[in-house]
Coordinates of C-alpha atoms and ligand atoms in Angstrom, one line a residue:
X631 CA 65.2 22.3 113.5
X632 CA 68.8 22.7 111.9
X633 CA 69.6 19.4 110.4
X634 CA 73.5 18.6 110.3
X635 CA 74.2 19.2 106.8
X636 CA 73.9 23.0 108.0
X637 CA 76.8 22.3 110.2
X638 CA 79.3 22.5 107.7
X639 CA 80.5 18.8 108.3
X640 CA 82.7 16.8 106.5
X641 CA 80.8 14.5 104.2
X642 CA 82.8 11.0 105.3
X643 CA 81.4 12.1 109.0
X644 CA 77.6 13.1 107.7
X645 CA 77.2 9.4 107.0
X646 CA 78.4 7.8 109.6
X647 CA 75.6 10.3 111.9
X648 CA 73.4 9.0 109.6
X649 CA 74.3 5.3 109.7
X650 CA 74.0 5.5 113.3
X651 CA 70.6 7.1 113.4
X652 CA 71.5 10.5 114.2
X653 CA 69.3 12.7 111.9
X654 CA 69.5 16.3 113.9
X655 CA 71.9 17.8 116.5
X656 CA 71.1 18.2 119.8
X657 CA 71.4 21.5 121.1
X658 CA 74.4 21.4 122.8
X659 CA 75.8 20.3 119.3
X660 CA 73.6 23.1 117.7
X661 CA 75.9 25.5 119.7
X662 CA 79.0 24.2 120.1
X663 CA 80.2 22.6 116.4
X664 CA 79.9 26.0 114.7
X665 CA 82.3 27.2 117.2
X666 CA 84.8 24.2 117.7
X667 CA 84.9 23.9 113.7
X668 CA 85.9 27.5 113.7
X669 CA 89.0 26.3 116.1
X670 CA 87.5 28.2 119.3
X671 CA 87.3 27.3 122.9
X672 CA 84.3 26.1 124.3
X673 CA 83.2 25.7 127.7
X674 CA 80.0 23.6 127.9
X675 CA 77.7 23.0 131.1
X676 CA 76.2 20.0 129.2
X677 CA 75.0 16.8 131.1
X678 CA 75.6 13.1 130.0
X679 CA 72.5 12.1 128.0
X680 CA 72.9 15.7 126.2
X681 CA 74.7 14.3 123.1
X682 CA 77.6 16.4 124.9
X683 CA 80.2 13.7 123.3
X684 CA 79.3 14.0 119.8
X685 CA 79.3 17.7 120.1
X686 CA 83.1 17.4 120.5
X687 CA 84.1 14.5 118.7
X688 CA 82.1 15.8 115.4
X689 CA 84.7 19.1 115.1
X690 CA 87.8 17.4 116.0
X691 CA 87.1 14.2 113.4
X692 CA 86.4 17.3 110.9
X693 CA 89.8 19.0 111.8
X694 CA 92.2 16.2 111.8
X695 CA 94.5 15.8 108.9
X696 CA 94.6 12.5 108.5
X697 CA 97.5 12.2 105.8
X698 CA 99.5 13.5 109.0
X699 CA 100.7 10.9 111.4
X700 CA 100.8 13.0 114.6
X701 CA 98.9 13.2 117.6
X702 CA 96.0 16.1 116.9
X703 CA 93.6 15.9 119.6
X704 CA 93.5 14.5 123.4
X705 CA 90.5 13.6 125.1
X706 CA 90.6 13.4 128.8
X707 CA 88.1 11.6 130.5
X708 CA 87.9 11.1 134.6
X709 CA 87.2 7.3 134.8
X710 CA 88.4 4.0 132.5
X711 CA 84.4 3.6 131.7
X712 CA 83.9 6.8 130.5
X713 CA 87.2 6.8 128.6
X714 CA 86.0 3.8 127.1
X715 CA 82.6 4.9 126.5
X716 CA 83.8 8.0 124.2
X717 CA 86.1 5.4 122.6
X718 CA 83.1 3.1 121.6
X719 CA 81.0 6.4 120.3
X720 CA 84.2 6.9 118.1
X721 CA 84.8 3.5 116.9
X722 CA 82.2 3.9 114.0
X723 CA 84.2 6.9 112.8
X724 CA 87.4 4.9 112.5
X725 CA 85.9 2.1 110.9
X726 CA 84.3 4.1 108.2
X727 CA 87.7 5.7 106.8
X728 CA 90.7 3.4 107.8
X729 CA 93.2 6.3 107.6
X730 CA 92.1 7.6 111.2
X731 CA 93.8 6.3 114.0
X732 CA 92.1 6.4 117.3
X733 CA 93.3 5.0 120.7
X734 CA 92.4 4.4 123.9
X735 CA 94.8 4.7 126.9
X736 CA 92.5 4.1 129.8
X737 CA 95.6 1.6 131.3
X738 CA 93.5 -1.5 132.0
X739 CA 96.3 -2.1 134.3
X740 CA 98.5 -2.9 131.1
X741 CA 100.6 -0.5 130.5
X742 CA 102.6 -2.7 128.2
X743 CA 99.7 -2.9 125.8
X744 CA 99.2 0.8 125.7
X745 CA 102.7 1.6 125.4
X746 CA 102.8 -0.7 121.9
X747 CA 102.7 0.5 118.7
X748 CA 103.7 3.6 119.9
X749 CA 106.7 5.8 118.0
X750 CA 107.9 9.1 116.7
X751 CA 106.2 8.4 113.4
X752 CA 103.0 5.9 114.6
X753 CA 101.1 8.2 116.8
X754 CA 97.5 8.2 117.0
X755 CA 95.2 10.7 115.0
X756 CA 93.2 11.0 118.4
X757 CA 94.2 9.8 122.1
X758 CA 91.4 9.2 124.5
X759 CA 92.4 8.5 128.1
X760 CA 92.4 8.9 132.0
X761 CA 94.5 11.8 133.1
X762 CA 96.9 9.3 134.5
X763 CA 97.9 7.1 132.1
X764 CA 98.1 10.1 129.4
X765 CA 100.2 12.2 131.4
X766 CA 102.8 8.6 132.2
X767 CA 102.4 8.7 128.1
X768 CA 103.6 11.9 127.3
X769 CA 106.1 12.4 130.4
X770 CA 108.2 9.1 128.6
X771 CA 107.9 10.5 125.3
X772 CA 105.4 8.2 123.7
X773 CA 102.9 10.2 122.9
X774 CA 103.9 13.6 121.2
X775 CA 101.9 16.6 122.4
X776 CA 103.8 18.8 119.3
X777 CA 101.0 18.7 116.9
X778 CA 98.1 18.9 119.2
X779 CA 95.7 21.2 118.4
X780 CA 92.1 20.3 120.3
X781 CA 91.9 19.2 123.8
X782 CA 88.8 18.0 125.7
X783 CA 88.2 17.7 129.2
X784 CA 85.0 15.4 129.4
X785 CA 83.3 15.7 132.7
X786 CA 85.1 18.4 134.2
X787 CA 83.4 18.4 137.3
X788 CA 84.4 15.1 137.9
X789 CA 87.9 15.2 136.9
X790 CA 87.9 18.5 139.6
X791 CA 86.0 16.5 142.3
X792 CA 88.3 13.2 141.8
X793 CA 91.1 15.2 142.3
X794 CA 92.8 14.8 139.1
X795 CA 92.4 18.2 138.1
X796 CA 96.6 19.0 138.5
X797 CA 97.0 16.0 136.0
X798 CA 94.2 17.3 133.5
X799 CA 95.9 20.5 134.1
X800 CA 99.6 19.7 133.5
X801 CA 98.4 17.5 130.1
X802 CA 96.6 20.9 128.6
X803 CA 100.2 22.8 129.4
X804 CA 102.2 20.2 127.4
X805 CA 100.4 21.9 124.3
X806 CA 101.5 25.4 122.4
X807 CA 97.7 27.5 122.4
X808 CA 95.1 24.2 121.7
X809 CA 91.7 24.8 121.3
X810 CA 90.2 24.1 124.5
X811 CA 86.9 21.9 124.7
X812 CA 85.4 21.5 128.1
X813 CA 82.0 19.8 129.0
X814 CA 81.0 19.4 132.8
X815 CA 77.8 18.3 134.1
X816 CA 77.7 21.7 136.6
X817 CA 79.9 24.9 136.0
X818 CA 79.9 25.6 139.3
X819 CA 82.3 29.1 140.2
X820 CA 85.3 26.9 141.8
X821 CA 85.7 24.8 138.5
X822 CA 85.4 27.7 136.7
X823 CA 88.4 29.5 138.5
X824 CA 90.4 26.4 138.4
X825 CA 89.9 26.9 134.6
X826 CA 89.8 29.9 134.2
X827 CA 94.0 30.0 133.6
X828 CA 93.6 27.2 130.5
X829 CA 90.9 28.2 129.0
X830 CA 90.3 31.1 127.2
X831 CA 86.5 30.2 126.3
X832 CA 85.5 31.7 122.5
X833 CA 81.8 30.2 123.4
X834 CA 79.8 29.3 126.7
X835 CA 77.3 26.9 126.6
X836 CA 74.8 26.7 129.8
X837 CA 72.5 23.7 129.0
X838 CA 70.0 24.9 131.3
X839 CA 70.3 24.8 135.7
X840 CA 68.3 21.0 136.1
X841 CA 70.9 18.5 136.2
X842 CA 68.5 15.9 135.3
X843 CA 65.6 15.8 132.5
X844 CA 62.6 17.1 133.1
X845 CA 61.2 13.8 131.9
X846 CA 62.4 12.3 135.2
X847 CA 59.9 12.1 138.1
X848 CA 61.6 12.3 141.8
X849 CA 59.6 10.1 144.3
X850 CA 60.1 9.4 147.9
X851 CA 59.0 5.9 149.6
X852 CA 58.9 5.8 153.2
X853 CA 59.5 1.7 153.8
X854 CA 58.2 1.8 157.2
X855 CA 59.6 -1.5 158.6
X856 CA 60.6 -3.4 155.7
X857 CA 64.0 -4.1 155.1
X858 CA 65.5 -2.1 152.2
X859 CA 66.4 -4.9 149.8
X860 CA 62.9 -7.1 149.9
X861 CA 61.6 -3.0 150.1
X862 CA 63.7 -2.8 146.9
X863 CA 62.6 -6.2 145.0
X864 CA 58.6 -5.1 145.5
X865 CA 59.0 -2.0 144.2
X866 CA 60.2 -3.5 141.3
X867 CA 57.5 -6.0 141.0
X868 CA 54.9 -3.0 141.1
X869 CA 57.1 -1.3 138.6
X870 CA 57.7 -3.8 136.3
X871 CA 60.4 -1.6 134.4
X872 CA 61.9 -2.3 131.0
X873 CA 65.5 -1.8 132.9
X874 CA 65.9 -0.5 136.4
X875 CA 68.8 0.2 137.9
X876 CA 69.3 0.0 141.8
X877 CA 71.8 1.7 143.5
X878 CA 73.1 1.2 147.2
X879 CA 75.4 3.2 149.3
X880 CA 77.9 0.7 150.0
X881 CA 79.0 -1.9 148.0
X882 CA 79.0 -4.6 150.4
X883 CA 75.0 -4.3 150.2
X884 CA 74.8 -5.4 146.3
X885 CA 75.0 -8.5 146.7
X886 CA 72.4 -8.8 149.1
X887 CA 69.8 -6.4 147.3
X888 CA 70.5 -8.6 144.5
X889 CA 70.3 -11.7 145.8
X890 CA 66.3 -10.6 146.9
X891 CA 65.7 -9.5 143.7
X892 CA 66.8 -12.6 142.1
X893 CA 64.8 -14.4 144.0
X894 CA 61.6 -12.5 143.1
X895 CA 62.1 -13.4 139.4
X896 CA 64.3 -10.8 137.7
X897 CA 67.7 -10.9 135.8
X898 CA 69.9 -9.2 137.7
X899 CA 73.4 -8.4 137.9
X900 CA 76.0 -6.2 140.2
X901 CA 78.1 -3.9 139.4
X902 CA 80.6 -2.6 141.9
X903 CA 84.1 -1.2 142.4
X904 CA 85.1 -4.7 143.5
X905 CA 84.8 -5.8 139.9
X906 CA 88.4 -6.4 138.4
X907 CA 88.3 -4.3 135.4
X908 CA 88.2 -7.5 133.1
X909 CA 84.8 -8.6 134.9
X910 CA 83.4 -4.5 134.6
X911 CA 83.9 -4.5 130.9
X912 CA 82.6 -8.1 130.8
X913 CA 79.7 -6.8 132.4
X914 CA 78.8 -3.7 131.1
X915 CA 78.5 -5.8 127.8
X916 CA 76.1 -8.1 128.7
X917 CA 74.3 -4.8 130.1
X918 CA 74.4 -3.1 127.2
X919 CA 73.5 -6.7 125.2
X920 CA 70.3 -6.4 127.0
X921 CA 70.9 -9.6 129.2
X922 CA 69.7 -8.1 132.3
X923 CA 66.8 -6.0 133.7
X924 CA 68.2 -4.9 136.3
X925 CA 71.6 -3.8 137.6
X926 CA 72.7 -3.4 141.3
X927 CA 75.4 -1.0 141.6
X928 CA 77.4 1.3 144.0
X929 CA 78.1 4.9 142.6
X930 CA 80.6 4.6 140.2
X931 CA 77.7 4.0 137.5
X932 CA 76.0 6.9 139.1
X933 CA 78.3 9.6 136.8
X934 CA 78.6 9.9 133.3
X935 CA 77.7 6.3 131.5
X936 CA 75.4 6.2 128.7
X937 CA 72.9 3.2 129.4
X938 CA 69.9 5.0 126.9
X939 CA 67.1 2.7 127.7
X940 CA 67.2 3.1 131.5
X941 CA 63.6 3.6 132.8
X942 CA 63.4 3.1 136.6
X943 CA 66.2 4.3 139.1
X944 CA 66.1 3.3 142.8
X945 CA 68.3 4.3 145.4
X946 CA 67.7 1.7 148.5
X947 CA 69.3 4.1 151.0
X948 CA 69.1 8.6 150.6
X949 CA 72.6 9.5 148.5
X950 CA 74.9 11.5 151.1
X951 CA 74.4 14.2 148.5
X952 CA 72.1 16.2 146.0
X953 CA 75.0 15.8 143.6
X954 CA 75.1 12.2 143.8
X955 CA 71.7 12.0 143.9
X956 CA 71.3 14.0 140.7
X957 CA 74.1 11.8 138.8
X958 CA 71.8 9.0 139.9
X959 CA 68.6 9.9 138.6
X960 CA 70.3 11.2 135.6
X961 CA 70.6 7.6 134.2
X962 CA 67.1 7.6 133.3
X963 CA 65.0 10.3 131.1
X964 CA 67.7 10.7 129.1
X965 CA 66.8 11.6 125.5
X966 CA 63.7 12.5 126.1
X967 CA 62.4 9.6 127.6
X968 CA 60.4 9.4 130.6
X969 CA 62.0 7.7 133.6
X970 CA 61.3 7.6 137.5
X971 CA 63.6 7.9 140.1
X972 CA 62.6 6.5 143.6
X973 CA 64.5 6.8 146.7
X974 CA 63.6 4.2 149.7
X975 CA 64.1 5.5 153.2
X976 CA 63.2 4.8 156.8
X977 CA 63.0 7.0 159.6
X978 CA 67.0 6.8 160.3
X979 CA 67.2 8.8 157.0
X980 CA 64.3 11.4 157.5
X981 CA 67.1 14.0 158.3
X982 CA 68.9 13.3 154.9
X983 CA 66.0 12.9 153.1
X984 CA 64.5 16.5 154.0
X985 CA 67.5 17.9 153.5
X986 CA 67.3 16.6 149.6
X987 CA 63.9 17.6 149.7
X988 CA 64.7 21.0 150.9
X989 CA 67.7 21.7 148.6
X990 CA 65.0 21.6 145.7
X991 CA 64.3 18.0 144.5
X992 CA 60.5 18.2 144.0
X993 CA 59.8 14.8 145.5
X994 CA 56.1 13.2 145.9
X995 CA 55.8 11.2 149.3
X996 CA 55.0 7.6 148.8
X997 CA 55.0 4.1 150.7
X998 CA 54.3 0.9 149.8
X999 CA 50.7 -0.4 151.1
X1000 CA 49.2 -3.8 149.9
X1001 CA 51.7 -4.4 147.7
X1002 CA 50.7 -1.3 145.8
X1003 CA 52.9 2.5 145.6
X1004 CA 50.1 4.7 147.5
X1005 CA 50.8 8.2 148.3
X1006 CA 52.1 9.3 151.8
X1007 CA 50.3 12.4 153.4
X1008 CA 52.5 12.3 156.8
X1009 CA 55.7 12.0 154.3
X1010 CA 58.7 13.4 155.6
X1011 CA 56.6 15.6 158.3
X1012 CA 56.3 18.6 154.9
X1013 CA 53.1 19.8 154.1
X1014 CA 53.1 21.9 151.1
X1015 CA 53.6 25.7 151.8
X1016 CA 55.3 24.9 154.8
X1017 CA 58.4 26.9 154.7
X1018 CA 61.7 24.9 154.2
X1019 CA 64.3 25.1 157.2
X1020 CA 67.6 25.1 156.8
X1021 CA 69.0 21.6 158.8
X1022 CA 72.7 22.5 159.6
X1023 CA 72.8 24.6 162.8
X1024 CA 76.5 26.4 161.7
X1025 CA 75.1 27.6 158.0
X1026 CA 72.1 28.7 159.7
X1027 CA 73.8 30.8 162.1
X1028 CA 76.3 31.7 159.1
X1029 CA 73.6 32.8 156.9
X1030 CA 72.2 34.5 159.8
X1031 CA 75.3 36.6 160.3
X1032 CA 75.9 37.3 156.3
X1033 CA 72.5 38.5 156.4
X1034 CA 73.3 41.1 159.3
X1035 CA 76.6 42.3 157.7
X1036 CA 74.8 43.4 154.9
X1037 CA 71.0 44.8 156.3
X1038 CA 71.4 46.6 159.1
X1039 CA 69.2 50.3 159.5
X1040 CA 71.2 52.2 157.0
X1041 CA 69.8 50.7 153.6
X1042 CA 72.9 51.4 151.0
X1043 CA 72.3 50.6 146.8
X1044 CA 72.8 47.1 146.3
X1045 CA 72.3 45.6 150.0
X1046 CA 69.9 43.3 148.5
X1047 CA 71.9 42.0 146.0
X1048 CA 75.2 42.0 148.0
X1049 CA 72.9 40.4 151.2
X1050 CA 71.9 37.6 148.7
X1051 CA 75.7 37.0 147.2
X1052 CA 76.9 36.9 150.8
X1053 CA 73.9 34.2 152.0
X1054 CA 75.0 32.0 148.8
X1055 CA 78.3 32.0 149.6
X1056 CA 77.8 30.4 153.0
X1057 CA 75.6 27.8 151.0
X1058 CA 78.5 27.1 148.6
X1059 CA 81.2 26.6 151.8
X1060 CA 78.5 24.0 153.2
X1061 CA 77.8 22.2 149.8
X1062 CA 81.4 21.9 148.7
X1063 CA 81.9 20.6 152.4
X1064 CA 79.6 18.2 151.9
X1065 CA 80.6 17.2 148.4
X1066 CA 84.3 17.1 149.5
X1067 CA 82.9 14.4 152.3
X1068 CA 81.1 12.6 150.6
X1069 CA 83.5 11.6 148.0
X1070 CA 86.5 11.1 150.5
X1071 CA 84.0 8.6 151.8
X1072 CA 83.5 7.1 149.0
X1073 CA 86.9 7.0 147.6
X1074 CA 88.0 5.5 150.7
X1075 CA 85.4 3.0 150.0
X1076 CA 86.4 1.8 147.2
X1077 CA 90.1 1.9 148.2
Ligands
AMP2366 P1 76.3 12.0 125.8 O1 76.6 11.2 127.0 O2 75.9 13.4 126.2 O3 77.4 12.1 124.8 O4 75.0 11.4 125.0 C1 75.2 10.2 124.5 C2 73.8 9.7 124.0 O5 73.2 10.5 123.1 C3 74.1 8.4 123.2 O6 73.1 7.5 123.5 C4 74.1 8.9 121.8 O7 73.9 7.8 120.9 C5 73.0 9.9 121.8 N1 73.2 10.9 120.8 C6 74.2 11.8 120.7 N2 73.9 12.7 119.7 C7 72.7 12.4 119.2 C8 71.9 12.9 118.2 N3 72.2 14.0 117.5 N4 70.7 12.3 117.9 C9 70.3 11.2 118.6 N5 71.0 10.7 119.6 C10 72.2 11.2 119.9

């Protein structure tokens, strides 16, 4: 394995990675420092977990003239946690040479305290923010987008699916030709159009279709009649993890899950959208402090948030999509480490829960029996081998009808292909439909 010291990276940088534990890149880094250091575009389908935030931060700390007091590089991150989080990984770079400037502009509702210190000639080194807040920034002249040469777009996916792609957008016009860094957890074909007219990409980088580690084992639990939180609390108690987290649909539910897991002996704590952004930062401390074994929370810790010891995810209700349910599970196995990701549902859910099933999540069927996880042969009503149906009526008949267009009696070259392009289009329609619902419903949640 390629060590760093083969990266061609700037000494002062080599020891913090070292300092910090970091002996050899991961291979997203592997493939994308050669190329950032070089000044090219990268665009990078590399998951959370993936070391995807070093392997942009490592070039741009290596490219920034330091002697220079302009603004050189702009990372733009979808939410104030992630902001934050990519802050934190770059604090140990700024301690180490006290000539780098680095700050964060994720506007904790303060836009006095971001706007300070702020002038023609005191301009950070490196600005990391939400889309936002940067754009408010450079629209009143405070931050200068003159001498910026690298911009990131952290999460891409996200940033598209929040719908705060025109902001990222109008932030990467401000500059004259950056280098272009883009990491997304999925490069699905409509981010990569929206893209496609900022970013001119020297490298692509496909970490690989699963959106979650292999390490992770997908596990369904049928909870028969038991309500979902007590459901919740004995898994727990036969899982005994090191830190779990649990997630629920709606927010209102944490604080009854947790209260029944409280009361079966574990440290517990909620994290929710209702949290005032004092009490989130407050808590995500004491999380990553180790204070707790196991955290309640809605979605927004679903996507993104680096919590590396995470060993047991449960979902107390089916995700209203394989996306979310992917983000989910992806807070555990990360690294390399095993990790288990159960999802409790009841007959209400079957419909939901096939249709997870059946969009490829290789679930076992489980339910709890005796106070013991036993497996489930009447699970979900699938018995291996049996073919998987398709559960929407309109993309059946859809696929149906793409399928006709382009069979038919007279074979031409290519029907095959073009047959197959046409049914995944129709799938696409219905997933970004889904997605699109799913996080209006959510948004408006959290509204
Ligand atoms: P990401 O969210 O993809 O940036 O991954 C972040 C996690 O990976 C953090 O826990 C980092 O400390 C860890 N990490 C990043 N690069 C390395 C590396 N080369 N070796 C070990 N851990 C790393």
């Amino acid at each position: 394995m390629q060590s760093f010291k083969g990266l061609n990276i700037k000494e002062s940088v080599l020891s913090v990675l070292s300092e910090n534990g970091y002996s050899n890149p991961s291979p997203v880094q592997q493939s994308v420092i050669p190329s950032a250091l070089r000044g090219e575009s990268v665009l990078a389908q590399s998951p959370t977990g993936s070391g995807k935030t070093h392997a942009y931060l490592i070039p741009i700390l290596c490219r920034i003239d330091t002697k220079l007091p302009r603004l050189q590089a702009v990372i733009v991150a979808p939410t104030r946690e992630l902001a934050r989080q990519v802050y934190d990984f770059a604090m140990p770079f700024a301690k180490a040479d006290s000539s780098l400037r680095v700050r964060l502009f994720s506007g904790n509702n303060n836009r006095e305290a971001d706007e300070e210190g702020l002038g023609p000639n005191s301009q950070p080194h490196i600005a990391i923010g939400t889309p936002g807040r940067l754009l408010d920034l450079f629209s009143s002249g405070l931050l200068n987008p003159k001498e910026v040469k690298t911009a990131v777009l952290d999460e891409a996916d996200m940033l598209l699916d929040m719908g705060f792609f025109e902001e990222a957008s109008a932030i990467l016009a401000l500059f004259s030709n950056p280098q272009v860094l883009v990491f997304s957890a999925t490069l699905k074909e409509h981010l990569k159009s929206a893209l496609a007219k900022y970013v001119k990409a020297d490298l692509r980088y496909e970490g690989g279709e699963i959106k979650t580690a292999s390490e992770v084992s997908h596990h369904l639990v049928d909870v028969r009649h038991r309500e979902r939180a007590a459901a919740a609390a004995e898994l727990l108690r036969i899982k005994r993890p090191y830190f779990a987290i649990v997630f629920v649909n709606k927010k209102e539910e944490a604080a009854q899950v947790a209260l029944r897991i409280r009361e079966s002996g574990f440290g517990v704590v909620s994290y929710t959208g209702d949290l005032s952004e004092r009490e989130r930062r407050k808590t995500m401390r004491m999380i990553r402090e180790n204070r707790y074994q196991v955290v309640v929370a809605s979605d927004l810790l679903s996507r993104g948030i680096d919590l590396p010891d995470v060993d047991l995810v449960v979902s107390t209700d089916v995700p209203s999509d394989l996306d979310f349910y992917y983000h989910r599970a992806g807070r555990t196995g990360r690294f390399g480490k095993n990790g288990d990701s159960y999802v409790l549902y009841d007959m209400g859910e079957e419909q939901r829960a096939k249709a997870l099933y059946e969009a490829g999540v290789p679930f076992d069927m489980l339910t709890i029996k005796g106070g013991q996880l036993v497996h489930d042969p009447k699970g979900l009503g699938i018995h291996k081998g049996q073919k998987r149906q398709a559960y929407e009526d309109d993309e059946k008949r859809e696929i149906a009808i793409a399928k006709a267009r382009h069979s038919g009696k007279s074979v031409k070259p290519g029907y095959r292909k073009k047959a197959k392009l046409a049914v995944e289009k129709v799938k696409r329609k219905y997933r970004r439909k889904a997605i699109s619902k799913a996080i209006r419903k959510n948004l408006s949640r959290k509204k």
